[in-house]
Amino acid sequence: MRSRREAAISRLLLVLATVIALYPALAVLFLALSTPDARPTSLGMPRSLTFANFVTAWDFARFDSALVSSAFVATTVVVVAVALSVLSGYALARLNVPFSGLILGVLLIGLVLPYEGVVIPLYLQMLDWGLVNTPWALILPQIGLSVSLGTFWMHTFFSGLPRALPEAAAIDGATRFQTLTRVLLPTAAPAVSTLALLVFLYTWNDFLLALVLVPDNPDVQTAPLALSFFAGNTRAADTGVTAAAAVLVALPLMVLYVFLQRRFISGLLSGAVKE
């Protein structure tokens, strides 16, 4: 009886947490699908549905260019940052790298350093290089900021793998690079994919760097920045149109997570059990 009671309470808490988590997203979606004369209440459904708000937001906010720019920046950052993180994490975990502990300590500074504290130095550096208002003003800093997390992530995973794997590969004559690419990397697929998804989410949602480094070039402005400018414009006085714009910005991330949620969860749990 006690176990049944505990299971019922656990399920009730999960349902309550799900409702609390989904309510804001559903409220924004219902607002985006409603007409101005039929706005839903805070707890109600829209009395009539329309996609006109999405059309208005798409036409006036230039989300086509913003989404392409965000996709290019995020994809480039993911590819480069994950590749560097895999190599550095493997080296620090499996190779006899001098001062590996000191290197990890320096990378730790990159994790705890306040994000706002590096924006102005980054702006001055990008301005000196002539990269302000270009995609590379976002790509290069995001790669640098992501490698610290990625290195710790992959270092933790590679450190938890059985030592028998690289030792068996070495006995078979595999080089260190072959051991990484042919033996360890297939095993690390869940961790790599989860890291890639996290970096993609962080890069896509970044607003501060885009606001400081690419404010004057609409062709390279990312989706969150375009949403901010659109919401502050007089055309976005209609709350339904603003909500539709927010849905358009979040939709690619939601679709990506739906398709990758199983691999994401398995990647989070990988390394939880060690030999």
PDB file of C-alpha atoms in Angstrom:
ATOM      1  CA  MET A   1       0.000   0.000   0.000  1.00  0.00           C
ATOM      2  CA  ARG A   2       2.817   2.366   0.821  1.00  0.00           C
ATOM      3  CA  SER A   3       4.558   1.751  -2.503  1.00  0.00           C
ATOM      4  CA  ARG A   4       1.297   2.371  -4.374  1.00  0.00           C
ATOM      5  CA  ARG A   5       0.753   5.583  -2.446  1.00  0.00           C
ATOM      6  CA  GLU A   6       4.301   6.749  -3.200  1.00  0.00           C
ATOM      7  CA  ALA A   7       3.868   5.884  -6.895  1.00  0.00           C
ATOM      8  CA  ALA A   8       0.589   7.813  -7.044  1.00  0.00           C
ATOM      9  CA  ILE A   9       2.158  10.843  -5.355  1.00  0.00           C
ATOM     10  CA  SER A  10       5.137  10.687  -7.712  1.00  0.00           C
ATOM     11  CA  ARG A  11       2.896  10.584 -10.755  1.00  0.00           C
ATOM     12  CA  LEU A  12       0.799  13.449  -9.427  1.00  0.00           C
ATOM     13  CA  LEU A  13       3.904  15.545  -8.898  1.00  0.00           C
ATOM     14  CA  LEU A  14       5.128  14.715 -12.417  1.00  0.00           C
ATOM     15  CA  VAL A  15       1.777  15.722 -13.904  1.00  0.00           C
ATOM     16  CA  LEU A  16       1.816  18.956 -11.909  1.00  0.00           C
ATOM     17  CA  ALA A  17       5.376  19.735 -13.004  1.00  0.00           C
ATOM     18  CA  THR A  18       4.446  19.013 -16.628  1.00  0.00           C
ATOM     19  CA  VAL A  19       1.469  21.375 -16.462  1.00  0.00           C
ATOM     20  CA  ILE A  20       3.598  24.117 -14.920  1.00  0.00           C
ATOM     21  CA  ALA A  21       6.287  23.652 -17.587  1.00  0.00           C
ATOM     22  CA  LEU A  22       3.899  23.503 -20.552  1.00  0.00           C
ATOM     23  CA  TYR A  23       1.506  26.255 -19.517  1.00  0.00           C
ATOM     24  CA  PRO A  24       3.670  29.259 -20.623  1.00  0.00           C
ATOM     25  CA  ALA A  25       4.425  27.666 -24.006  1.00  0.00           C
ATOM     26  CA  LEU A  26       0.778  26.766 -24.621  1.00  0.00           C
ATOM     27  CA  ALA A  27      -0.358  30.227 -23.541  1.00  0.00           C
ATOM     28  CA  VAL A  28       1.969  31.843 -26.101  1.00  0.00           C
ATOM     29  CA  LEU A  29       0.849  29.391 -28.804  1.00  0.00           C
ATOM     30  CA  PHE A  30      -2.848  30.020 -28.144  1.00  0.00           C
ATOM     31  CA  LEU A  31      -2.230  33.764 -28.196  1.00  0.00           C
ATOM     32  CA  ALA A  32      -0.415  33.466 -31.524  1.00  0.00           C
ATOM     33  CA  LEU A  33      -3.317  31.511 -33.036  1.00  0.00           C
ATOM     34  CA  SER A  34      -6.037  33.913 -31.876  1.00  0.00           C
ATOM     35  CA  THR A  35      -7.622  36.877 -33.635  1.00  0.00           C
ATOM     36  CA  PRO A  36      -7.589  40.362 -32.061  1.00  0.00           C
ATOM     37  CA  ASP A  37     -11.297  40.185 -31.228  1.00  0.00           C
ATOM     38  CA  ALA A  38     -11.061  36.698 -29.703  1.00  0.00           C
ATOM     39  CA  ARG A  39      -8.053  36.744 -27.427  1.00  0.00           C
ATOM     40  CA  PRO A  40      -8.039  33.826 -24.963  1.00  0.00           C
ATOM     41  CA  THR A  41      -8.060  34.372 -21.247  1.00  0.00           C
ATOM     42  CA  SER A  42      -5.065  33.376 -19.169  1.00  0.00           C
ATOM     43  CA  LEU A  43      -6.484  29.864 -18.715  1.00  0.00           C
ATOM     44  CA  GLY A  44      -8.674  29.582 -21.807  1.00  0.00           C
ATOM     45  CA  MET A  45      -8.553  28.389 -25.386  1.00  0.00           C
ATOM     46  CA  PRO A  46      -8.865  30.817 -28.323  1.00  0.00           C
ATOM     47  CA  ARG A  47     -12.434  31.095 -29.580  1.00  0.00           C
ATOM     48  CA  SER A  48     -11.238  31.154 -33.191  1.00  0.00           C
ATOM     49  CA  LEU A  49      -7.982  30.078 -34.810  1.00  0.00           C
ATOM     50  CA  THR A  50      -5.975  31.943 -37.444  1.00  0.00           C
ATOM     51  CA  PHE A  51      -2.483  31.778 -38.927  1.00  0.00           C
ATOM     52  CA  ALA A  52      -2.572  35.414 -40.025  1.00  0.00           C
ATOM     53  CA  ASN A  53      -0.364  36.430 -37.090  1.00  0.00           C
ATOM     54  CA  PHE A  54       2.412  34.134 -38.328  1.00  0.00           C
ATOM     55  CA  VAL A  55       2.157  35.569 -41.840  1.00  0.00           C
ATOM     56  CA  THR A  56       2.368  39.124 -40.505  1.00  0.00           C
ATOM     57  CA  ALA A  57       5.335  38.331 -38.277  1.00  0.00           C
ATOM     58  CA  TRP A  58       7.160  36.530 -41.090  1.00  0.00           C
ATOM     59  CA  ASP A  59       6.598  39.345 -43.602  1.00  0.00           C
ATOM     60  CA  PHE A  60       7.566  42.277 -41.401  1.00  0.00           C
ATOM     61  CA  ALA A  61      10.332  40.805 -39.228  1.00  0.00           C
ATOM     62  CA  ARG A  62      12.478  39.281 -42.013  1.00  0.00           C
ATOM     63  CA  PHE A  63      12.618  35.998 -40.146  1.00  0.00           C
ATOM     64  CA  ASP A  64      13.667  34.175 -43.305  1.00  0.00           C
ATOM     65  CA  SER A  65      17.031  35.948 -43.249  1.00  0.00           C
ATOM     66  CA  ALA A  66      17.294  35.766 -39.448  1.00  0.00           C
ATOM     67  CA  LEU A  67      16.608  32.016 -39.317  1.00  0.00           C
ATOM     68  CA  VAL A  68      19.157  31.329 -42.056  1.00  0.00           C
ATOM     69  CA  SER A  69      21.723  33.456 -40.226  1.00  0.00           C
ATOM     70  CA  SER A  70      21.043  31.679 -36.919  1.00  0.00           C
ATOM     71  CA  ALA A  71      21.267  28.271 -38.582  1.00  0.00           C
ATOM     72  CA  PHE A  72      24.584  29.126 -40.251  1.00  0.00           C
ATOM     73  CA  VAL A  73      26.129  30.520 -37.058  1.00  0.00           C
ATOM     74  CA  ALA A  74      24.870  27.701 -34.825  1.00  0.00           C
ATOM     75  CA  THR A  75      25.853  24.908 -37.243  1.00  0.00           C
ATOM     76  CA  THR A  76      29.344  26.300 -37.769  1.00  0.00           C
ATOM     77  CA  VAL A  77      29.892  26.714 -34.041  1.00  0.00           C
ATOM     78  CA  VAL A  78      28.658  23.183 -33.335  1.00  0.00           C
ATOM     79  CA  VAL A  79      30.890  21.541 -35.940  1.00  0.00           C
ATOM     80  CA  VAL A  80      34.072  23.355 -34.934  1.00  0.00           C
ATOM     81  CA  ALA A  81      33.490  23.430 -31.162  1.00  0.00           C
ATOM     82  CA  VAL A  82      32.517  19.746 -30.937  1.00  0.00           C
ATOM     83  CA  ALA A  83      35.506  18.675 -33.056  1.00  0.00           C
ATOM     84  CA  LEU A  84      37.915  20.673 -30.882  1.00  0.00           C
ATOM     85  CA  SER A  85      36.234  19.440 -27.700  1.00  0.00           C
ATOM     86  CA  VAL A  86      36.515  15.782 -28.720  1.00  0.00           C
ATOM     87  CA  LEU A  87      40.207  16.144 -29.515  1.00  0.00           C
ATOM     88  CA  SER A  88      41.056  18.139 -26.390  1.00  0.00           C
ATOM     89  CA  GLY A  89      38.911  15.970 -24.116  1.00  0.00           C
ATOM     90  CA  TYR A  90      40.528  12.798 -25.448  1.00  0.00           C
ATOM     91  CA  ALA A  91      44.018  14.226 -25.104  1.00  0.00           C
ATOM     92  CA  LEU A  92      43.515  15.392 -21.523  1.00  0.00           C
ATOM     93  CA  ALA A  93      41.799  12.157 -20.477  1.00  0.00           C
ATOM     94  CA  ARG A  94      43.859   9.492 -22.250  1.00  0.00           C
ATOM     95  CA  LEU A  95      47.209  10.982 -23.243  1.00  0.00           C
ATOM     96  CA  ASN A  96      50.044  12.055 -21.001  1.00  0.00           C
ATOM     97  CA  VAL A  97      49.627  15.766 -21.621  1.00  0.00           C
ATOM     98  CA  PRO A  98      51.954  17.900 -19.481  1.00  0.00           C
ATOM     99  CA  PHE A  99      50.139  20.167 -17.003  1.00  0.00           C
ATOM    100  CA  SER A 100      46.790  18.629 -17.908  1.00  0.00           C
ATOM    101  CA  GLY A 101      45.418  19.580 -14.490  1.00  0.00           C
ATOM    102  CA  LEU A 102      46.491  23.182 -14.987  1.00  0.00           C
ATOM    103  CA  ILE A 103      44.896  23.229 -18.432  1.00  0.00           C
ATOM    104  CA  LEU A 104      41.610  21.983 -16.998  1.00  0.00           C
ATOM    105  CA  GLY A 105      41.841  24.657 -14.319  1.00  0.00           C
ATOM    106  CA  VAL A 106      42.287  27.375 -16.943  1.00  0.00           C
ATOM    107  CA  LEU A 107      39.328  25.989 -18.883  1.00  0.00           C
ATOM    108  CA  LEU A 108      37.319  26.061 -15.670  1.00  0.00           C
ATOM    109  CA  ILE A 109      37.785  29.829 -15.631  1.00  0.00           C
ATOM    110  CA  GLY A 110      35.990  29.933 -18.962  1.00  0.00           C
ATOM    111  CA  LEU A 111      33.010  28.202 -17.358  1.00  0.00           C
ATOM    112  CA  VAL A 112      32.732  30.429 -14.275  1.00  0.00           C
ATOM    113  CA  LEU A 113      33.698  33.754 -15.883  1.00  0.00           C
ATOM    114  CA  PRO A 114      30.641  36.049 -16.016  1.00  0.00           C
ATOM    115  CA  TYR A 115      29.341  36.170 -19.566  1.00  0.00           C
ATOM    116  CA  GLU A 116      28.747  39.912 -19.415  1.00  0.00           C
ATOM    117  CA  GLY A 117      32.358  40.516 -18.420  1.00  0.00           C
ATOM    118  CA  VAL A 118      33.745  39.441 -21.799  1.00  0.00           C
ATOM    119  CA  VAL A 119      31.297  41.240 -24.103  1.00  0.00           C
ATOM    120  CA  ILE A 120      33.083  44.594 -24.245  1.00  0.00           C
ATOM    121  CA  PRO A 121      36.578  43.079 -24.725  1.00  0.00           C
ATOM    122  CA  LEU A 122      35.120  40.850 -27.447  1.00  0.00           C
ATOM    123  CA  TYR A 123      33.576  43.856 -29.158  1.00  0.00           C
ATOM    124  CA  LEU A 124      36.876  45.755 -29.116  1.00  0.00           C
ATOM    125  CA  GLN A 125      38.722  42.690 -30.442  1.00  0.00           C
ATOM    126  CA  MET A 126      36.208  42.126 -33.251  1.00  0.00           C
ATOM    127  CA  LEU A 127      36.284  45.838 -34.077  1.00  0.00           C
ATOM    128  CA  ASP A 128      40.080  45.729 -34.304  1.00  0.00           C
ATOM    129  CA  TRP A 129      39.839  42.753 -36.664  1.00  0.00           C
ATOM    130  CA  GLY A 130      37.137  44.399 -38.761  1.00  0.00           C
ATOM    131  CA  LEU A 131      34.613  41.647 -38.043  1.00  0.00           C
ATOM    132  CA  VAL A 132      31.842  43.649 -36.368  1.00  0.00           C
ATOM    133  CA  ASN A 133      28.484  43.182 -38.154  1.00  0.00           C
ATOM    134  CA  THR A 134      29.719  39.973 -39.808  1.00  0.00           C
ATOM    135  CA  PRO A 135      28.780  36.358 -38.971  1.00  0.00           C
ATOM    136  CA  TRP A 136      32.332  35.681 -37.774  1.00  0.00           C
ATOM    137  CA  ALA A 137      31.866  38.180 -34.952  1.00  0.00           C
ATOM    138  CA  LEU A 138      29.390  35.665 -33.507  1.00  0.00           C
ATOM    139  CA  ILE A 139      31.008  32.426 -34.649  1.00  0.00           C
ATOM    140  CA  LEU A 140      34.528  32.920 -33.262  1.00  0.00           C
ATOM    141  CA  PRO A 141      33.527  34.000 -29.715  1.00  0.00           C
ATOM    142  CA  GLN A 142      30.867  31.287 -29.509  1.00  0.00           C
ATOM    143  CA  ILE A 143      33.430  28.646 -30.446  1.00  0.00           C
ATOM    144  CA  GLY A 144      35.783  29.897 -27.738  1.00  0.00           C
ATOM    145  CA  LEU A 145      33.014  30.002 -25.142  1.00  0.00           C
ATOM    146  CA  SER A 146      31.765  26.512 -26.065  1.00  0.00           C
ATOM    147  CA  VAL A 147      35.121  24.717 -26.058  1.00  0.00           C
ATOM    148  CA  SER A 148      35.504  25.065 -22.276  1.00  0.00           C
ATOM    149  CA  LEU A 149      32.233  23.260 -21.642  1.00  0.00           C
ATOM    150  CA  GLY A 150      32.886  20.768 -24.440  1.00  0.00           C
ATOM    151  CA  THR A 151      36.352  19.851 -23.201  1.00  0.00           C
ATOM    152  CA  PHE A 152      35.111  19.159 -19.677  1.00  0.00           C
ATOM    153  CA  TRP A 153      32.170  17.211 -21.079  1.00  0.00           C
ATOM    154  CA  MET A 154      34.272  14.942 -23.295  1.00  0.00           C
ATOM    155  CA  HIS A 155      37.079  14.671 -20.727  1.00  0.00           C
ATOM    156  CA  THR A 156      34.566  13.339 -18.199  1.00  0.00           C
ATOM    157  CA  PHE A 157      33.178  10.838 -20.688  1.00  0.00           C
ATOM    158  CA  PHE A 158      36.535   9.542 -21.938  1.00  0.00           C
ATOM    159  CA  SER A 159      37.826   9.258 -18.363  1.00  0.00           C
ATOM    160  CA  GLY A 160      34.894   6.986 -17.515  1.00  0.00           C
ATOM    161  CA  LEU A 161      35.465   4.528 -20.351  1.00  0.00           C
ATOM    162  CA  PRO A 162      37.151   1.192 -19.563  1.00  0.00           C
ATOM    163  CA  ARG A 163      40.895   1.284 -20.172  1.00  0.00           C
ATOM    164  CA  ALA A 164      40.605  -2.087 -21.880  1.00  0.00           C
ATOM    165  CA  LEU A 165      39.222  -0.412 -25.013  1.00  0.00           C
ATOM    166  CA  PRO A 166      42.281   1.695 -25.959  1.00  0.00           C
ATOM    167  CA  GLU A 167      44.631  -1.012 -24.706  1.00  0.00           C
ATOM    168  CA  ALA A 168      43.027  -3.617 -26.988  1.00  0.00           C
ATOM    169  CA  ALA A 169      43.225  -1.183 -29.914  1.00  0.00           C
ATOM    170  CA  ALA A 170      46.909  -0.537 -29.195  1.00  0.00           C
ATOM    171  CA  ILE A 171      47.620  -4.279 -29.150  1.00  0.00           C
ATOM    172  CA  ASP A 172      45.988  -4.534 -32.587  1.00  0.00           C
ATOM    173  CA  GLY A 173      48.357  -1.861 -33.876  1.00  0.00           C
ATOM    174  CA  ALA A 174      45.992   1.123 -33.924  1.00  0.00           C
ATOM    175  CA  THR A 175      47.473   4.571 -33.576  1.00  0.00           C
ATOM    176  CA  ARG A 176      46.135   6.995 -30.989  1.00  0.00           C
ATOM    177  CA  PHE A 177      44.106   8.829 -33.626  1.00  0.00           C
ATOM    178  CA  GLN A 178      42.716   5.547 -34.954  1.00  0.00           C
ATOM    179  CA  THR A 179      41.853   4.523 -31.409  1.00  0.00           C
ATOM    180  CA  LEU A 180      39.893   7.741 -31.007  1.00  0.00           C
ATOM    181  CA  THR A 181      38.059   7.665 -34.336  1.00  0.00           C
ATOM    182  CA  ARG A 182      37.418   3.918 -34.691  1.00  0.00           C
ATOM    183  CA  VAL A 183      37.075   2.697 -31.100  1.00  0.00           C
ATOM    184  CA  LEU A 184      36.237   5.471 -28.646  1.00  0.00           C
ATOM    185  CA  LEU A 185      34.260   7.868 -30.830  1.00  0.00           C
ATOM    186  CA  PRO A 186      31.535   5.353 -31.796  1.00  0.00           C
ATOM    187  CA  THR A 187      31.120   4.623 -28.105  1.00  0.00           C
ATOM    188  CA  ALA A 188      30.960   8.340 -27.382  1.00  0.00           C
ATOM    189  CA  ALA A 189      28.206   9.013 -29.940  1.00  0.00           C
ATOM    190  CA  PRO A 190      25.504   9.764 -27.291  1.00  0.00           C
ATOM    191  CA  ALA A 191      27.796  12.150 -25.413  1.00  0.00           C
ATOM    192  CA  VAL A 192      28.906  13.880 -28.621  1.00  0.00           C
ATOM    193  CA  SER A 193      25.350  14.291 -29.891  1.00  0.00           C
ATOM    194  CA  THR A 194      24.195  15.663 -26.537  1.00  0.00           C
ATOM    195  CA  LEU A 195      27.080  18.133 -26.480  1.00  0.00           C
ATOM    196  CA  ALA A 196      26.239  19.180 -30.037  1.00  0.00           C
ATOM    197  CA  LEU A 197      22.611  19.744 -29.090  1.00  0.00           C
ATOM    198  CA  LEU A 198      23.549  21.792 -26.023  1.00  0.00           C
ATOM    199  CA  VAL A 199      25.969  23.964 -27.984  1.00  0.00           C
ATOM    200  CA  PHE A 200      23.360  24.429 -30.714  1.00  0.00           C
ATOM    201  CA  LEU A 201      20.756  25.517 -28.137  1.00  0.00           C
ATOM    202  CA  TYR A 202      23.115  27.949 -26.424  1.00  0.00           C
ATOM    203  CA  THR A 203      24.270  29.444 -29.721  1.00  0.00           C
ATOM    204  CA  TRP A 204      20.797  29.724 -31.217  1.00  0.00           C
ATOM    205  CA  ASN A 205      19.353  31.411 -28.116  1.00  0.00           C
ATOM    206  CA  ASP A 206      22.244  33.815 -27.588  1.00  0.00           C
ATOM    207  CA  PHE A 207      21.079  37.408 -27.580  1.00  0.00           C
ATOM    208  CA  LEU A 208      23.706  39.545 -25.888  1.00  0.00           C
ATOM    209  CA  LEU A 209      26.569  38.829 -28.311  1.00  0.00           C
ATOM    210  CA  ALA A 210      24.311  39.420 -31.306  1.00  0.00           C
ATOM    211  CA  LEU A 211      23.041  42.685 -29.843  1.00  0.00           C
ATOM    212  CA  VAL A 212      26.566  43.994 -29.264  1.00  0.00           C
ATOM    213  CA  LEU A 213      28.429  42.561 -32.268  1.00  0.00           C
ATOM    214  CA  VAL A 214      25.919  42.604 -35.161  1.00  0.00           C
ATOM    215  CA  PRO A 215      23.361  45.344 -34.379  1.00  0.00           C
ATOM    216  CA  ASP A 216      23.578  47.263 -37.656  1.00  0.00           C
ATOM    217  CA  ASN A 217      23.522  44.534 -40.307  1.00  0.00           C
ATOM    218  CA  PRO A 218      20.048  43.012 -40.822  1.00  0.00           C
ATOM    219  CA  ASP A 219      21.495  40.369 -43.144  1.00  0.00           C
ATOM    220  CA  VAL A 220      23.434  38.673 -40.335  1.00  0.00           C
ATOM    221  CA  GLN A 221      21.159  39.359 -37.371  1.00  0.00           C
ATOM    222  CA  THR A 222      20.101  36.173 -35.629  1.00  0.00           C
ATOM    223  CA  ALA A 223      16.534  35.144 -34.863  1.00  0.00           C
ATOM    224  CA  PRO A 224      16.488  36.222 -31.169  1.00  0.00           C
ATOM    225  CA  LEU A 225      17.855  39.648 -32.114  1.00  0.00           C
ATOM    226  CA  ALA A 226      15.353  40.010 -34.953  1.00  0.00           C
ATOM    227  CA  LEU A 227      12.587  39.045 -32.530  1.00  0.00           C
ATOM    228  CA  SER A 228      13.722  41.711 -30.067  1.00  0.00           C
ATOM    229  CA  PHE A 229      13.795  44.425 -32.718  1.00  0.00           C
ATOM    230  CA  PHE A 230      10.424  43.308 -34.053  1.00  0.00           C
ATOM    231  CA  ALA A 231       8.798  43.250 -30.613  1.00  0.00           C
ATOM    232  CA  GLY A 232       9.985  46.813 -29.992  1.00  0.00           C
ATOM    233  CA  ASN A 233       8.664  48.040 -33.318  1.00  0.00           C
ATOM    234  CA  THR A 234       5.272  49.716 -33.626  1.00  0.00           C
ATOM    235  CA  ARG A 235       4.164  46.990 -36.048  1.00  0.00           C
ATOM    236  CA  ALA A 236       4.367  44.509 -33.209  1.00  0.00           C
ATOM    237  CA  ALA A 237       1.861  46.358 -30.995  1.00  0.00           C
ATOM    238  CA  ASP A 238      -0.483  43.398 -31.537  1.00  0.00           C
ATOM    239  CA  THR A 239       0.394  40.870 -28.852  1.00  0.00           C
ATOM    240  CA  GLY A 240      -0.778  38.017 -31.080  1.00  0.00           C
ATOM    241  CA  VAL A 241       1.748  38.944 -33.760  1.00  0.00           C
ATOM    242  CA  THR A 242       4.510  39.187 -31.159  1.00  0.00           C
ATOM    243  CA  ALA A 243       3.567  35.768 -29.797  1.00  0.00           C
ATOM    244  CA  ALA A 244       3.596  34.335 -33.328  1.00  0.00           C
ATOM    245  CA  ALA A 245       7.094  35.757 -33.855  1.00  0.00           C
ATOM    246  CA  ALA A 246       8.259  34.099 -30.627  1.00  0.00           C
ATOM    247  CA  VAL A 247       6.838  30.766 -31.790  1.00  0.00           C
ATOM    248  CA  LEU A 248       8.646  31.077 -35.124  1.00  0.00           C
ATOM    249  CA  VAL A 249      11.964  31.627 -33.351  1.00  0.00           C
ATOM    250  CA  ALA A 250      11.462  28.708 -30.950  1.00  0.00           C
ATOM    251  CA  LEU A 251       9.989  26.269 -33.490  1.00  0.00           C
ATOM    252  CA  PRO A 252      13.302  25.001 -34.993  1.00  0.00           C
ATOM    253  CA  LEU A 253      14.613  24.192 -31.516  1.00  0.00           C
ATOM    254  CA  MET A 254      11.449  22.347 -30.547  1.00  0.00           C
ATOM    255  CA  VAL A 255      11.511  20.272 -33.734  1.00  0.00           C
ATOM    256  CA  LEU A 256      15.197  19.485 -33.234  1.00  0.00           C
ATOM    257  CA  TYR A 257      14.648  18.393 -29.651  1.00  0.00           C
ATOM    258  CA  VAL A 258      11.662  16.201 -30.547  1.00  0.00           C
ATOM    259  CA  PHE A 259      13.782  14.241 -33.029  1.00  0.00           C
ATOM    260  CA  LEU A 260      16.850  14.028 -30.766  1.00  0.00           C
ATOM    261  CA  GLN A 261      15.304  13.687 -27.303  1.00  0.00           C
ATOM    262  CA  ARG A 262      16.134   9.980 -26.905  1.00  0.00           C
ATOM    263  CA  ARG A 263      19.766  10.496 -27.841  1.00  0.00           C
ATOM    264  CA  PHE A 264      19.869  13.620 -25.646  1.00  0.00           C
ATOM    265  CA  ILE A 265      18.681  11.727 -22.578  1.00  0.00           C
ATOM    266  CA  SER A 266      20.999   8.778 -23.242  1.00  0.00           C
ATOM    267  CA  GLY A 267      23.875  11.218 -23.599  1.00  0.00           C
ATOM    268  CA  LEU A 268      23.068  12.822 -20.263  1.00  0.00           C
ATOM    269  CA  LEU A 269      23.027   9.409 -18.596  1.00  0.00           C
ATOM    270  CA  SER A 270      26.167   8.095 -20.319  1.00  0.00           C
ATOM    271  CA  GLY A 271      29.009   7.735 -17.904  1.00  0.00           C
ATOM    272  CA  ALA A 272      26.680   7.498 -14.925  1.00  0.00           C
ATOM    273  CA  VAL A 273      27.817   3.921 -14.338  1.00  0.00           C
ATOM    274  CA  LYS A 274      31.526   3.156 -14.371  1.00  0.00           C
ATOM    275  CA  GLU A 275      33.455  -0.038 -14.049  1.00  0.00           C
TER     276      GLU A 275
END
